[in-house]
N, CA, C and O atoms as a printed pandas DataFrame, in Angstrom:
     atom_number atom_name residue_name chain_id  residue_number  x_coord  y_coord  z_coord
0              1         N          MET        A               1   30.651  269.825  148.038
1              2        CA          MET        A               1   29.652  270.645  148.708
2              3         C          MET        A               1   28.597  269.774  149.395
3              4         O          MET        A               1   28.225  270.022  150.542
4              5         N          ASP        A               2   28.117  268.742  148.673
5              6        CA          ASP        A               2   27.115  267.850  149.265
6              7         C          ASP        A               2   27.661  267.135  150.501
7              8         O          ASP        A               2   26.941  266.933  151.479
8              9         N          LYS        A               3   28.940  266.756  150.449
9             10        CA          LYS        A               3   29.566  266.091  151.598
10            11         C          LYS        A               3   29.635  267.032  152.790
11            12         O          LYS        A               3   29.411  266.611  153.925
12            13         N          GLU        A               4   29.939  268.279  152.551
13            14        CA          GLU        A               4   30.010  269.261  153.634
14            15         C          GLU        A               4   28.642  269.458  154.281
15            16         O          GLU        A               4   28.537  269.546  155.504
16            17         N          ILE        A               5   27.607  269.526  153.467
17            18        CA          ILE        A               5   26.240  269.680  153.994
18            19         C          ILE        A               5   25.844  268.447  154.795
19            20         O          ILE        A               5   25.262  268.564  155.873
20            21         N          LEU        A               6   26.159  267.266  154.269
21            22        CA          LEU        A               6   25.840  266.025  154.974
22            23         C          LEU        A               6   26.587  265.963  156.307
23            24         O          LEU        A               6   26.007  265.574  157.322
24            25         N          ASP        A               7   27.864  266.340  156.313
25            26        CA          ASP        A               7   28.647  266.357  157.554
26            27         C          ASP        A               7   28.064  267.352  158.555
27            28         O          ASP        A               7   27.991  267.076  159.753
28            29         N          LEU        A               8   27.652  268.511  158.046
29            30        CA          LEU        A               8   27.064  269.533  158.910
30            31         C          LEU        A               8   25.753  269.045  159.515
31            32         O          LEU        A               8   25.508  269.228  160.707
32            33         N          LEU        A               9   24.918  268.429  158.697
33            34        CA          LEU        A               9   23.642  267.900  159.193
34            35         C          LEU        A               9   23.867  266.766  160.195
35            36         O          LEU        A               9   23.144  266.664  161.187
36            37         N          THR        A              10   24.852  265.925  159.944
37            38        CA          THR        A              10   25.177  264.837  160.872
38            39         C          THR        A              10   25.634  265.392  162.211
39            40         O          THR        A              10   25.223  264.903  163.263
40            41         N          GLU        A              11   26.469  266.395  162.173
41            42        CA          GLU        A              11   26.960  267.038  163.398
42            43         C          GLU        A              11   25.804  267.702  164.159
43            44         O          GLU        A              11   25.725  267.606  165.384
44            45         N          MET        A              12   24.913  268.371  163.428
45            46        CA          MET        A              12   23.753  269.006  164.066
46            47         C          MET        A              12   22.856  267.951  164.716
47            48         O          MET        A              12   22.337  268.165  165.812
48            49         N          ASN        A              13   22.680  266.840  164.058
49            50        CA          ASN        A              13   21.858  265.757  164.592
50            51         C          ASN        A              13   22.456  265.226  165.898
51            52         O          ASN        A              13   21.728  264.989  166.862
52            53         N          LYS        A              14   23.783  265.041  165.931
53            54        CA          LYS        A              14   24.458  264.582  167.152
54            55         C          LYS        A              14   24.269  265.585  168.288
55            56         O          LYS        A              14   23.998  265.200  169.426
56            57         N          GLU        A              15   24.413  266.861  167.977
57            58        CA          GLU        A              15   24.263  267.899  168.995
58            59         C          GLU        A              15   22.840  267.951  169.528
59            60         O          GLU        A              15   22.625  268.122  170.728
60            61         N          MET        A              16   21.871  267.803  168.635
61            62        CA          MET        A              16   20.466  267.826  169.077
62            63         C          MET        A              16   20.158  266.622  169.964
63            64         O          MET        A              16   19.436  266.754  170.953
64            65         N          LYS        A              17   20.695  265.455  169.624
65            66        CA          LYS        A              17   20.486  264.271  170.464
66            67         C          LYS        A              17   21.132  264.463  171.829
67            68         O          LYS        A              17   20.574  264.065  172.852
68            69         N          SER        A              18   22.308  265.076  171.836
69            70        CA          SER        A              18   22.995  265.347  173.092
70            71         C          SER        A              18   22.185  266.315  173.955
71            72         O          SER        A              18   22.046  266.114  175.161
72            73         N          MET        A              19   21.657  267.358  173.333
73            74        CA          MET        A              19   20.841  268.333  174.059
74            75         C          MET        A              19   19.575  267.682  174.592
75            76         O          MET        A              19   19.154  267.955  175.716
76            77         N          LYS        A              20   18.970  266.823  173.785
77            78        CA          LYS        A              20   17.746  266.134  174.204
78            79         C          LYS        A              20   18.032  265.257  175.421
79            80         O          LYS        A              20   17.256  265.236  176.377
80            81         N          SER        A              21   19.143  264.540  175.379
81            82        CA          SER        A              21   19.531  263.691  176.501
82            83         C          SER        A              21   19.773  264.526  177.754
83            84         O          SER        A              21   19.358  264.158  178.853
84            85         N          GLU        A              22   20.453  265.661  177.569
85            86        CA          GLU        A              22   20.740  266.562  178.693
86            87         C          GLU        A              22   19.445  267.118  179.277
87            88         O          GLU        A              22   19.312  267.228  180.495
88            89         N          MET        A              23   18.495  267.468  178.422
89            90        CA          MET        A              23   17.201  267.988  178.911
90            91         C          MET        A              23   16.462  266.937  179.711
91            92         O          MET        A              23   15.879  267.234  180.754
92            93         N          HIS        A              24   16.486  265.684  179.214
93            94        CA          HIS        A              24   15.825  264.607  179.949
94            95         C          HIS        A              24   16.456  264.426  181.324
95            96         O          HIS        A              24   15.760  264.205  182.314
96            97         N          SER        A              25   17.761  264.521  181.371
97            98        CA          SER        A              25   18.464  264.394  182.639
98            99         C          SER        A              25   18.059  265.509  183.599
99           100         O          SER        A              25   17.834  265.267  184.785
100          101         N          ARG        A              26   17.968  266.725  183.079
101          102        CA          ARG        A              26   17.564  267.858  183.924
102          103         C          ARG        A              26   16.135  267.699  184.413
103          104         O          ARG        A              26   15.838  267.965  185.578
104          105         N          PHE        A              27   15.244  267.262  183.517
105          106        CA          PHE        A              27   13.851  267.065  183.930
106          107         C          PHE        A              27   13.748  265.967  184.976
107          108         O          PHE        A              27   12.957  266.079  185.913
108          109         N          ASP        A              28   14.539  264.906  184.830
109          110        CA          ASP        A              28   14.544  263.848  185.834
110          111         C          ASP        A              28   14.985  264.383  187.189
111          112         O          ASP        A              28   14.416  264.024  188.220
112          113         N          THR        A              29   15.999  265.242  187.184
113          114        CA          THR        A              29   16.485  265.846  188.427
114          115         C          THR        A              29   15.404  266.717  189.067
115          116         O          THR        A              29   15.173  266.649  190.274
116          117         N          ILE        A              30   14.749  267.531  188.248
117          118        CA          ILE        A              30   13.680  268.400  188.753
118          119         C          ILE        A              30   12.533  267.564  189.306
119          120         O          ILE        A              30   11.990  267.864  190.369
120          121         N          GLU        A              31   12.171  266.517  188.578
121          122        CA          GLU        A              31   11.069  265.656  189.020
122          123         C          GLU        A              31   11.401  265.005  190.362
123          124         O          GLU        A              31   10.543  264.918  191.241
124          125         N          THR        A              32   12.638  264.551  190.519
125          126        CA          THR        A              32   13.063  263.940  191.777
126          127         C          THR        A              32   12.968  264.939  192.930
127          128         O          THR        A              32   12.505  264.605  194.020
128          129         N          LYS        A              33   13.415  266.173  192.671
129          130        CA          LYS        A              33   13.339  267.204  193.710
130          131         C          LYS        A              33   11.894  267.504  194.084
131          132         O          LYS        A              33   11.580  267.659  195.264
132          133         N          LEU        A              34   11.009  267.586  193.091
133          134        CA          LEU        A              34    9.602  267.867  193.370
134          135         C          LEU        A              34    8.955  266.741  194.157
135          136         O          LEU        A              34    8.148  266.991  195.053
136          137         N          GLU        A              35    9.304  265.503  193.830
137          138        CA          GLU        A              35    8.763  264.372  194.587
138          139         C          GLU        A              35    9.218  264.443  196.036
139          140         O          GLU        A              35    8.446  264.144  196.948
140          141         N          GLY        A              36   10.479  264.841  196.252
141          142        CA          GLY        A              36   10.996  264.973  197.615
142          143         C          GLY        A              36   10.263  266.051  198.389
143          144         O          GLY        A              36    9.935  265.861  199.560
144          145         N          VAL        A              37   10.005  267.176  197.749
145          146        CA          VAL        A              37    9.271  268.272  198.391
146          147         C          VAL        A              37    7.854  267.827  198.723
147          148         O          VAL        A              37    7.342  268.114  199.805
148          149         N          GLY        A              38    7.225  267.125  197.787
149          150        CA          GLY        A              38    5.862  266.633  198.028
150          151         C          GLY        A              38    5.811  265.678  199.197
151          152         O          GLY        A              38    4.891  265.733  200.013
152          153         N          SER        A              39    6.793  264.807  199.280
153          154        CA          SER        A              39    6.851  263.845  200.383
154          155         C          SER        A              39    7.050  264.557  201.716
155          156         O          SER        A              39    6.419  264.203  202.712
156          157         N          GLN        A              40    7.924  265.557  201.736
157          158        CA          GLN        A              40    8.149  266.322  202.968
158          159         C          GLN        A              40    6.883  267.039  203.392
159          160         O          GLN        A              40    6.574  267.107  204.582
160          161         N          PHE        A              41    6.139  267.582  202.418
161          162        CA          PHE        A              41    4.892  268.267  202.738
162          163         C          PHE        A              41    3.895  267.300  203.343
163          164         O          PHE        A              41    3.217  267.629  204.317
164          165         N          GLU        A              42    3.800  266.087  202.763
165          166        CA          GLU        A              42    2.878  265.087  203.300
166          167         C          GLU        A              42    3.248  264.710  204.724
167          168         O          GLU        A              42    2.374  264.591  205.583
168          169         N          LEU        A              43    4.541  264.521  204.981
169          170        CA          LEU        A              43    4.970  264.161  206.334
170          171         C          LEU        A              43    4.688  265.285  207.318
171          172         O          LEU        A              43    4.240  265.036  208.437
172          173         N          THR        A              44    4.949  266.523  206.907
173          174        CA          THR        A              44    4.680  267.675  207.764
174          175         C          THR        A              44    3.196  267.784  208.048
175          176         O          THR        A              44    2.788  268.020  209.185
176          177         N          ASN        A              45    2.395  267.612  207.018
177          178        CA          ASN        A              45    0.952  267.695  207.157
178          179         C          ASN        A              45    0.443  266.589  208.081
179          180         O          ASN        A              45   -0.422  266.828  208.924
180          181         N          GLU        A              46    0.986  265.375  207.919
181          182        CA          GLU        A              46    0.581  264.249  208.753
182          183         C          GLU        A              46    0.921  264.497  210.217
183          184         O          GLU        A              46    0.108  264.220  211.099
184          185         N          SER        A              47    2.123  265.018  210.482
185          186        CA          SER        A              47    2.511  265.278  211.869
186          187         C          SER        A              47    1.648  266.380  212.476
187          188         O          SER        A              47    1.334  266.336  213.666
188          189         N          SER        A              48    1.263  267.371  211.666
189          190        CA          SER        A              48    0.383  268.437  212.159
190          191         C          SER        A              48   -0.975  267.875  212.540
191          192         O          SER        A              48   -1.555  268.263  213.554
192          193         N          ILE        A              49   -1.477  266.962  211.723
193          194        CA          ILE        A              49   -2.766  266.339  212.017
194          195         C          ILE        A              49   -2.660  265.540  213.309
195          196         O          ILE        A              49   -3.552  265.611  214.155
196          197         N          ASN        A              50   -1.575  264.775  213.471
197          198        CA          ASN        A              50   -1.391  263.990  214.690
198          199         C          ASN        A              50   -1.276  264.898  215.908
199          200         O          ASN        A              50   -1.844  264.592  216.957
200          201         N          GLU        A              51   -0.552  266.006  215.790
201          202        CA          GLU        A              51   -0.420  266.948  216.894
202          203         C          GLU        A              51   -1.773  267.562  217.230
203          204         O          GLU        A              51   -2.111  267.736  218.401
204          205         N          MET        A              52   -2.545  267.888  216.196
205          206        CA          MET        A              52   -3.857  268.486  216.412
206          207         C          MET        A              52   -4.780  267.509  217.126
207          208         O          MET        A              52   -5.502  267.899  218.044
208          209         N          ASP        A              53   -4.766  266.247  216.718
209          210        CA          ASP        A              53   -5.571  265.223  217.392
210          211         C          ASP        A              53   -5.163  265.098  218.855
211          212         O          ASP        A              53   -6.017  264.976  219.734
212          213         N          PHE        A              54   -3.865  265.128  219.113
213          214        CA          PHE        A              54   -3.351  265.029  220.476
214          215         C          PHE        A              54   -3.847  266.199  221.329
215          216         O          PHE        A              54   -4.303  266.010  222.456
216          217         N          ILE        A              55   -3.751  267.407  220.774
217          218        CA          ILE        A              55   -4.170  268.606  221.503
218          219         C          ILE        A              55   -5.675  268.582  221.769
219          220         O          ILE        A              55   -6.123  268.891  222.873
220          221         N          VAL        A              56   -6.447  268.214  220.749
221          222        CA          VAL        A              56   -7.902  268.157  220.925
222          223         C          VAL        A              56   -8.260  267.142  221.990
223          224         O          VAL        A              56   -9.146  267.394  222.806
224          225         N          ASP        A              57   -7.590  265.997  221.999
225          226        CA          ASP        A              57   -7.841  264.967  223.007
226          227         C          ASP        A              57   -7.524  265.489  224.409
227          228         O          ASP        A              57   -8.287  265.263  225.349
228          229         N          LYS        A              58   -6.385  266.193  224.543
229          230        CA          LYS        A              58   -6.014  266.745  225.856
230          231         C          LYS        A              58   -7.015  267.797  226.326
231          232         O          LYS        A              58   -7.373  267.823  227.503
232          233         N          VAL        A              59   -7.463  268.651  225.432
233          234        CA          VAL        A              59   -8.446  269.685  225.789
234          235         C          VAL        A              59   -9.751  269.033  226.232
235          236         O          VAL        A              59  -10.359  269.448  227.219
236          237         N          ASN        A              60  -10.174  268.013  225.496
237          238        CA          ASN        A              60  -11.405  267.311  225.884
238          239         C          ASN        A              60  -11.286  266.684  227.267
239          240         O          ASN        A              60  -12.220  266.758  228.065
240          241         N          LYS        A              61  -10.148  266.069  227.553
241          242        CA          LYS        A              61   -9.937  265.466  228.878
242          243         C          LYS        A              61   -9.935  266.529  229.968
243          244         O          LYS        A              61  -10.490  266.319  231.047
244          245         N          MET        A              62   -9.307  267.680  229.686
245          246        CA          MET        A              62   -9.289  268.762  230.675
246          247         C          MET        A              62  -10.695  269.302  230.928
247          248         O          MET        A              62  -11.054  269.596  232.069
248          249         N          GLU        A              63  -11.489  269.432  229.869
249          250        CA          GLU        A              63  -12.866  269.911  230.036
250          251         C          GLU        A              63  -13.670  268.943  230.897
251          252         O          GLU        A              63  -14.443  269.368  231.756
252          253         N          LYS        A              64  -13.490  267.653  230.670
253          254        CA          LYS        A              64  -14.200  266.655  231.485
254          255         C          LYS        A              64  -13.785  266.746  232.949
255          256         O          LYS        A              64  -14.612  266.676  233.858
256          257         N          GLU        A              65  -12.482  266.905  233.149
257          258        CA          GLU        A              65  -11.976  267.007  234.510
258          259         C          GLU        A              65  -12.489  268.260  235.206
259          260         O          GLU        A              65  -12.894  268.205  236.368
260          261         N          LEU        A              66  -12.476  269.393  234.500
261          262        CA          LEU        A              66  -13.000  270.636  235.063
262          263         C          LEU        A              66  -14.479  270.509  235.390
263          264         O          LEU        A              66  -14.932  270.984  236.432
264          265         N          TYR        A              67  -15.230  269.872  234.506
265          266        CA          TYR        A              67  -16.655  269.670  234.744
266          267         C          TYR        A              67  -16.870  268.824  236.000
267          268         O          TYR        A              67  -17.728  269.128  236.830
268          269         N          SER        A              68  -16.076  267.757  236.124
269          270        CA          SER        A              68  -16.188  266.895  237.315
270          271         C          SER        A              68  -15.838  267.647  238.580
271          272         O          SER        A              68  -16.540  267.545  239.586
272          273         N          LEU        A              69  -14.733  268.415  238.531
273          274        CA          LEU        A              69  -14.337  269.172  239.702
274          275         C          LEU        A              69  -15.379  270.233  240.070
275          276         O          LEU        A              69  -15.688  270.434  241.244
276          277         N          LYS        A              70  -15.896  270.884  239.083
277          278        CA          LYS        A              70  -16.904  271.920  239.326
278          279         C          LYS        A              70  -18.140  271.321  239.975
279          280         O          LYS        A              70  -18.676  271.883  240.930
280          281         N          ASN        A              71  -18.588  270.205  239.473
281          282        CA          ASN        A              71  -19.767  269.536  240.053
282          283         C          ASN        A              71  -19.464  269.009  241.445
283          284         O          ASN        A              71  -20.340  269.020  242.309
284          285         N          LYS        A              72  -18.261  268.554  241.676
285          286        CA          LYS        A              72  -17.863  268.013  242.985
286          287         C          LYS        A              72  -17.904  269.096  244.045
287          288         O          LYS        A              72  -18.387  268.858  245.153
288          289         N          TYR        A              73  -17.401  270.292  243.723
289          290        CA          TYR        A              73  -17.318  271.364  244.710
290          291         C          TYR        A              73  -18.615  272.182  244.810
291          292         O          TYR        A              73  -18.834  272.887  245.795
292          293         N          ASN        A              74  -19.461  272.080  243.794
293          294        CA          ASN        A              74  -20.737  272.805  243.839
294          295         C          ASN        A              74  -21.812  272.019  244.559
295          296         O          ASN        A              74  -22.830  272.591  244.947
296          297         N          ASN        A              75  -21.619  270.731  244.748
297          298        CA          ASN        A              75  -22.637  269.923  245.414
298          299         C          ASN        A              75  -22.385  269.791  246.852
299          300         O          ASN        A              75  -23.156  269.138  247.556
């Protein structure tokens, strides 16, 4: 009887270690996916900022040009 209990406990211990290893593997996979999503968000955000700077610069140049043209034709 004691041998059967010891064998059962040994088998349970092996299964728990296997499950623990499998969980770590799954968490590693999830963590990798989250890091990838975070990186994509940063790149998207960075490109949006660059596009916004570009647009603001173009609008400012157009305003200067319009101001110059307006003053040129009003004088």
